[in-house]
Every structure is written in C-alpha cells, then in structure tokens.
Amino acid sequence: MKRLYANTHEWVIVEEGKDFVVGISDYAQIALGDIVFVNSPSLGDKVTQGESFGDVESVKAVSDLISPVSGKVVAVNDALLNAPELLNSDPLNTWIMKVSGSVNEAELLDEATYLALDKDH
Amino acid sequence: MDKKTPLYEAHIDLNATMVPFAGYLMPVQYPQGILFEHRSVREKAGLFDVSHMGELHLTGKDALRNLNALISNDFTDLALGKIRYGVLVRKDGTAVDDLLVYHIDEDDYWIVVNASNTDKDFEYFTNNLSGGAVIHNESDEWGQVALQGPLSEKILRKLTDKIPEAYYSFIQEVDLSGIPCLISRTGYTGEDGFEIYCASDKVTHLWNTLLKVGEEDGLVPCGLGARDTLRLEAAMPLYGHELNDNTTPFEAGLKIFTKLDKPNFIAQEALSQPVLKRRIGLTVIDRGIAREHCPILFNGEIVGEVSSGTMSPTLGKAIAMGYIKAELFNETEFTIDVRGRLLKAERTKMPFYKK
C-alpha cells in the first residue's frame, strides 16, 4: 500500500485490489483549525478526481474537499458525524470516504514530495 | 499595506496565525486554537489585542448637544465616569458605525469606534459638528487590550485595587505595573471583563504583565476567531455584518439604545417610519453551519440573508443572525440555503448565550 497526496491537501491510500481510502493531510487540519463539521458525500455518489466531493468546516471557514480519485463512494466514515474533531487529532488515521474506481497517479504526489512542498506559497 | 498594532511582535512570539482585518494584521488564533480560547473566556479568562479600535476625542461646550444630534442614544444624563453605547447615524437613519461614548470630564467625551470605520467616523463628525465642538483622532496614540472572562477581576486585582465596580463605568489614571491606564468595565464577549487603554508604546508591557500574573488562573491570549464566536453567542452586532451603511438601529433591534424624544436628533424623522427588515437569531436544526450571505427562506421564498453564523462552541449548535422582511418577524420556522443545501432553522431568542 502507498499513500499519495493531492496538492489540495487530501490523501488517498492506494492498494492493489482494494477500494481507495481518502482523508485530509496534517497540513490541511492545521491550516483549517478546529474542525466542527464534515459535509461528507453519500453512499453511491459519483466522485471525480480533481473535483469537490464535500466540504469541511472549521470555526474559521469552509473548505472544499477535492477528490484525489474517480469512482463511486462505497463507504463514508459515520464517526465524523458526531466527532469531526478526529480530523484534527488524528488526520492520517481518520478516513472520510472509500471509493471504488480509478486514479490518475500522475496528478498526485508521493508522501516525501508532498511533505517537502513549500505550502505557504 | 496592512498596519500593525503595537502588539504585532508579541503575537508573532506567541506563534499566532496573523490575518489582515480592518486594515491591520491581527491574530486570528494562537496555537491552541479557537475552541480552546473560547472555552477559556467562558470558564476562566482571555486576553485580546484590540489596539486596532479607534479613539476619537470630542470636546467643547456643545459636545453633548452634538452627541445627542448624531448618535442614537441620549447622553444627557451620562454621568462622569460612565459609558454608553450608541449608533452614529445619518439623517436617513442608516448606521455610520456603532460605538461607545465615555464621559471623561465636563464637555469632554471619548468615543471608541470600530477600526475599519475610524476615518469614516472622524470625517462624518468633522462634517456634521456644529457650534463649540472639536474632534480629534487619537487612535494611533492608544493601545488597548480586553481582559474578558469570569476570573478577570481576580486577575486585575493582582495589579490594582482601583477596579470600576459597575458595568459600563471606568476609572482613569490607574497605575498598572507602572503604566497609566484607563480601565473600563466593558467587553464584547458576553462575560464580565475589562477593556484597558494605555499609551501605544506601553501596551506590550501591559500585555506581557497581564499574561504573566493571570497565567495561574488560566488566562490565555485570544484572537479574532474566538472574539467572533464569543460575540456571536452574545448576539452582539458587528459592523459590516449586523450593521452597515444600509441598516438602521431599529432594524438591528437596538431599540433600547435609540431615543427619538430628544431635541435636534438628525435621524428623528427617518427613524419614526416603519422598518422594512428586522434582525433575528436562528439556530440551525439540520446538520451544517449557516454563514454570512446565506439566503434565508420562508415557504420556499427568499426573505432575507444571514449576517453572521458559526458553530457555537458553548451550545454545540450552529447559530446565526440575519435579516428578514419585517412582516415575518413573528415566524418561528425558516430555511437557510447553505451552498445549495436547504437547512431547517428555528427562530431563537437573542442572546444565544447569557452568563
């Protein structure tokens, strides 16, 4: 398995023969601040790589969630309904949705490249 | 180019996230975050940099007459050492700004205004003052911090015994750690607390001293993020949101701060007309957060707009203020369009939170 990142700060775990698992990066949760609401997609929704699949609200602001993969939503993390702050406390182990479909890896970054990005510019 | 308050370096030292606000670079939050800062103010105490606020100084034998002519409230019986809130209005009743008036001395008033409106207010006063009255803009000379929360008095007592007892009163020339300060029992959080003014080059020392003596009581620095969630729970208007150049104090629900039965009041006639819109409080029932500019619907029709909204940290619910058509003021069920999702919202009495 490998974890890839979009430059819009979502991650996706890509593993042969398994559904994609999608979340947001540690940088994203720090930049957002206290997260108080996650507007997740619904089961069966179609998502497209590079397009919004929901949004996440912090006390400060609303930010779109951009899907790093394309396909059909096969699972959503219901724990986020009542505990959106999990995205702050443990962003890399808190998934938002699982997707069955395809990914264009050329548009994503590997972990080392993403972490080395100068994200403030 | 955004200005810096005299506390800019102090915020950087505390690892604040800085954002442009009202022409100033201001801290939106410190590393522990808005929810932590919000809770600290509700349960213990928080310290805010509000040095960006504007201070205007009005003097002269006709100062009082001019206050009564241009500001919604009646200042005739405002005693020395007392403070009164009001809305600076135009002839058509619309709000130039909302502000606090301090009665400093005979024919001598201090007017504290919103940072973003300081120049506009100064110009408006200058153009509309009559008789023996002069106004000066002293904003750059003053630094200001707000010490807010239930433990504020306990913390302040470590530095002085001169504490203004009554809400909306103040004491001048109080020595805090060697700095002459004006201490005002006011605030913008819905908690007990103080707003403390001193010379701008002394405010960093005042800030650091307060944080140090208050540390054992849980005093923490707080940014604009918590200031906004706190004032929203207390349903206090924020100029640019609940008040603006197209809104009158009656529409904003500020009736108790608006006195029509005083002589020479510039907006007397305009404010005697019925209002077209009203400010209301709403609690979002469905999941989601209504933000500024979200349309408010009644029976499927757009009847108004949200002026401010947030997730209330104290109540654990999304709350909002907004304006609706005046004839719907007594309705209880509305819908808010949050980026295409229609959320049920219930009319809620303001303030949302009261200590």
mmCIF file of N, CA, C and O in Angstrom, chain B residues 198-233:
data_model
loop_
_atom_site.group_PDB
_atom_site.id
_atom_site.type_symbol
_atom_site.label_atom_id
_atom_site.label_comp_id
_atom_site.label_asym_id
_atom_site.label_seq_id
_atom_site.Cartn_x
_atom_site.Cartn_y
_atom_site.Cartn_z
ATOM 1 N N CYS B 198 -4.040 52.201 27.214
ATOM 2 C CA CYS B 198 -2.818 52.884 27.670
ATOM 3 C C CYS B 198 -2.095 53.420 26.436
ATOM 4 O O CYS B 198 -2.494 53.152 25.306
ATOM 5 N N ALA B 199 -1.009 54.160 26.669
ATOM 6 C CA ALA B 199 -0.226 54.692 25.548
ATOM 7 C C ALA B 199 0.254 53.527 24.685
ATOM 8 O O ALA B 199 0.642 52.478 25.203
ATOM 9 N N SER B 200 0.232 53.707 23.357
ATOM 10 C CA SER B 200 0.520 52.570 22.475
ATOM 11 C C SER B 200 1.927 52.009 22.687
ATOM 12 O O SER B 200 2.134 50.814 22.527
ATOM 13 N N ASP B 201 2.880 52.847 23.094
ATOM 14 C CA ASP B 201 4.235 52.307 23.286
ATOM 15 C C ASP B 201 4.390 51.563 24.619
ATOM 16 O O ASP B 201 5.438 51.005 24.904
ATOM 17 N N LYS B 202 3.330 51.550 25.441
ATOM 18 C CA LYS B 202 3.390 50.835 26.719
ATOM 19 C C LYS B 202 2.571 49.538 26.694
ATOM 20 O O LYS B 202 2.605 48.749 27.639
ATOM 21 N N VAL B 203 1.823 49.330 25.601
ATOM 22 C CA VAL B 203 0.825 48.258 25.640
ATOM 23 C C VAL B 203 1.457 46.858 25.626
ATOM 24 O O VAL B 203 0.898 45.907 26.171
ATOM 25 N N THR B 204 2.668 46.747 25.061
ATOM 26 C CA THR B 204 3.329 45.442 25.066
ATOM 27 C C THR B 204 3.693 45.038 26.495
ATOM 28 O O THR B 204 3.516 43.878 26.897
ATOM 29 N N HIS B 205 4.161 45.997 27.272
ATOM 30 C CA HIS B 205 4.489 45.714 28.670
ATOM 31 C C HIS B 205 3.219 45.338 29.444
ATOM 32 O O HIS B 205 3.215 44.400 30.249
ATOM 33 N N LEU B 206 2.130 46.043 29.173
ATOM 34 C CA LEU B 206 0.857 45.746 29.838
ATOM 35 C C LEU B 206 0.384 44.330 29.470
ATOM 36 O O LEU B 206 -0.026 43.539 30.323
ATOM 37 N N TRP B 207 0.448 44.012 28.190
ATOM 38 C CA TRP B 207 0.044 42.687 27.671
ATOM 39 C C TRP B 207 0.838 41.574 28.366
ATOM 40 O O TRP B 207 0.263 40.623 28.891
ATOM 41 N N ASN B 208 2.168 41.732 28.380
ATOM 42 C CA ASN B 208 3.013 40.689 28.963
ATOM 43 C C ASN B 208 2.785 40.563 30.469
ATOM 44 O O ASN B 208 2.774 39.457 31.019
ATOM 45 N N THR B 209 2.585 41.714 31.140
ATOM 46 C CA THR B 209 2.354 41.693 32.584
ATOM 47 C C THR B 209 1.054 40.965 32.915
ATOM 48 O O THR B 209 1.010 40.113 33.815
ATOM 49 N N LEU B 210 -0.017 41.288 32.185
ATOM 50 C CA LEU B 210 -1.305 40.635 32.441
ATOM 51 C C LEU B 210 -1.217 39.131 32.187
ATOM 52 O O LEU B 210 -1.707 38.325 32.980
ATOM 53 N N LEU B 211 -0.582 38.733 31.081
ATOM 54 C CA LEU B 211 -0.473 37.297 30.778
ATOM 55 C C LEU B 211 0.290 36.573 31.884
ATOM 56 O O LEU B 211 -0.058 35.456 32.269
ATOM 57 N N LYS B 212 1.311 37.251 32.426
ATOM 58 C CA LYS B 212 2.133 36.632 33.468
ATOM 59 C C LYS B 212 1.351 36.486 34.776
ATOM 60 O O LYS B 212 1.295 35.404 35.363
ATOM 61 N N VAL B 213 0.712 37.573 35.223
ATOM 62 C CA VAL B 213 0.002 37.484 36.516
ATOM 63 C C VAL B 213 -1.264 36.626 36.394
ATOM 64 O O VAL B 213 -1.749 36.088 37.395
ATOM 65 N N GLY B 214 -1.788 36.484 35.189
ATOM 66 C CA GLY B 214 -3.018 35.713 35.024
ATOM 67 C C GLY B 214 -2.794 34.253 34.704
ATOM 68 O O GLY B 214 -3.745 33.460 34.689
ATOM 69 N N GLU B 215 -1.563 33.887 34.440
ATOM 70 C CA GLU B 215 -1.270 32.525 33.977
ATOM 71 C C GLU B 215 -1.802 31.458 34.929
ATOM 72 O O GLU B 215 -2.425 30.481 34.511
ATOM 73 N N GLU B 216 -1.582 31.665 36.244
ATOM 74 C CA GLU B 216 -2.003 30.644 37.214
ATOM 75 C C GLU B 216 -3.536 30.520 37.288
ATOM 76 O O GLU B 216 -4.059 29.526 37.789
ATOM 77 N N ASP B 217 -4.248 31.539 36.777
ATOM 78 C CA ASP B 217 -5.715 31.458 36.752
ATOM 79 C C ASP B 217 -6.239 30.982 35.402
ATOM 80 O O ASP B 217 -7.448 30.976 35.172
ATOM 81 N N GLY B 218 -5.327 30.627 34.518
ATOM 82 C CA GLY B 218 -5.758 30.104 33.223
ATOM 83 C C GLY B 218 -5.954 31.162 32.154
ATOM 84 O O GLY B 218 -6.579 30.901 31.131
ATOM 85 N N LEU B 219 -5.417 32.374 32.390
ATOM 86 C CA LEU B 219 -5.535 33.426 31.366
ATOM 87 C C LEU B 219 -4.706 33.068 30.135
ATOM 88 O O LEU B 219 -3.533 32.716 30.266
ATOM 89 N N VAL B 220 -5.330 33.155 28.963
ATOM 90 C CA VAL B 220 -4.613 32.850 27.715
ATOM 91 C C VAL B 220 -4.861 33.954 26.694
ATOM 92 O O VAL B 220 -5.900 34.622 26.721
ATOM 93 N N PRO B 221 -3.911 34.163 25.767
ATOM 94 C CA PRO B 221 -4.155 35.122 24.689
ATOM 95 C C PRO B 221 -5.217 34.572 23.744
ATOM 96 O O PRO B 221 -5.253 33.369 23.486
ATOM 97 N N CYS B 222 -6.084 35.452 23.254
ATOM 98 C CA CYS B 222 -7.172 35.034 22.368
ATOM 99 C C CYS B 222 -7.179 35.911 21.119
ATOM 100 O O CYS B 222 -6.878 37.102 21.192
ATOM 101 N N GLY B 223 -7.567 35.335 20.003
ATOM 102 C CA GLY B 223 -7.549 36.058 18.731
ATOM 103 C C GLY B 223 -8.931 36.429 18.240
ATOM 104 O O GLY B 223 -9.945 36.257 18.922
ATOM 105 N N LEU B 224 -8.958 36.934 17.017
ATOM 106 C CA LEU B 224 -10.216 37.391 16.416
ATOM 107 C C LEU B 224 -11.226 36.267 16.221
ATOM 108 O O LEU B 224 -12.435 36.504 16.240
ATOM 109 N N GLY B 225 -10.734 35.032 16.038
ATOM 110 C CA GLY B 225 -11.642 33.900 15.845
ATOM 111 C C GLY B 225 -12.543 33.717 17.046
ATOM 112 O O GLY B 225 -13.776 33.655 16.928
ATOM 113 N N ALA B 226 -11.927 33.647 18.235
ATOM 114 C CA ALA B 226 -12.709 33.488 19.462
ATOM 115 C C ALA B 226 -13.531 34.747 19.749
ATOM 116 O O ALA B 226 -14.661 34.669 20.234
ATOM 117 N N ARG B 227 -12.980 35.904 19.433
ATOM 118 C CA ARG B 227 -13.739 37.145 19.632
ATOM 119 C C ARG B 227 -15.054 37.086 18.850
ATOM 120 O O ARG B 227 -16.111 37.498 19.333
ATOM 121 N N ASP B 228 -14.993 36.520 17.646
ATOM 122 C CA ASP B 228 -16.192 36.433 16.823
ATOM 123 C C ASP B 228 -17.180 35.390 17.356
ATOM 124 O O ASP B 228 -18.381 35.659 17.434
ATOM 125 N N THR B 229 -16.714 34.206 17.737
ATOM 126 C CA THR B 229 -17.647 33.184 18.247
ATOM 127 C C THR B 229 -18.261 33.642 19.577
ATOM 128 O O THR B 229 -19.441 33.398 19.839
ATOM 129 N N LEU B 230 -17.487 34.335 20.403
ATOM 130 C CA LEU B 230 -17.989 34.809 21.691
ATOM 131 C C LEU B 230 -19.055 35.892 21.510
ATOM 132 O O LEU B 230 -20.127 35.848 22.109
ATOM 133 N N ARG B 231 -18.766 36.868 20.635
ATOM 134 C CA ARG B 231 -19.739 37.966 20.451
ATOM 135 C C ARG B 231 -20.990 37.453 19.748
ATOM 136 O O ARG B 231 -22.088 37.957 19.976
ATOM 137 N N LEU B 232 -20.826 36.433 18.893
ATOM 138 C CA LEU B 232 -21.990 35.869 18.211
ATOM 139 C C LEU B 232 -22.909 35.170 19.208
ATOM 140 O O LEU B 232 -24.129 35.334 19.161
ATOM 141 N N GLU B 233 -22.346 34.384 20.118
ATOM 142 C CA GLU B 233 -23.171 33.745 21.156
ATOM 143 C C GLU B 233 -23.888 34.803 21.991
ATOM 144 O O GLU B 233 -25.024 34.602 22.426
#
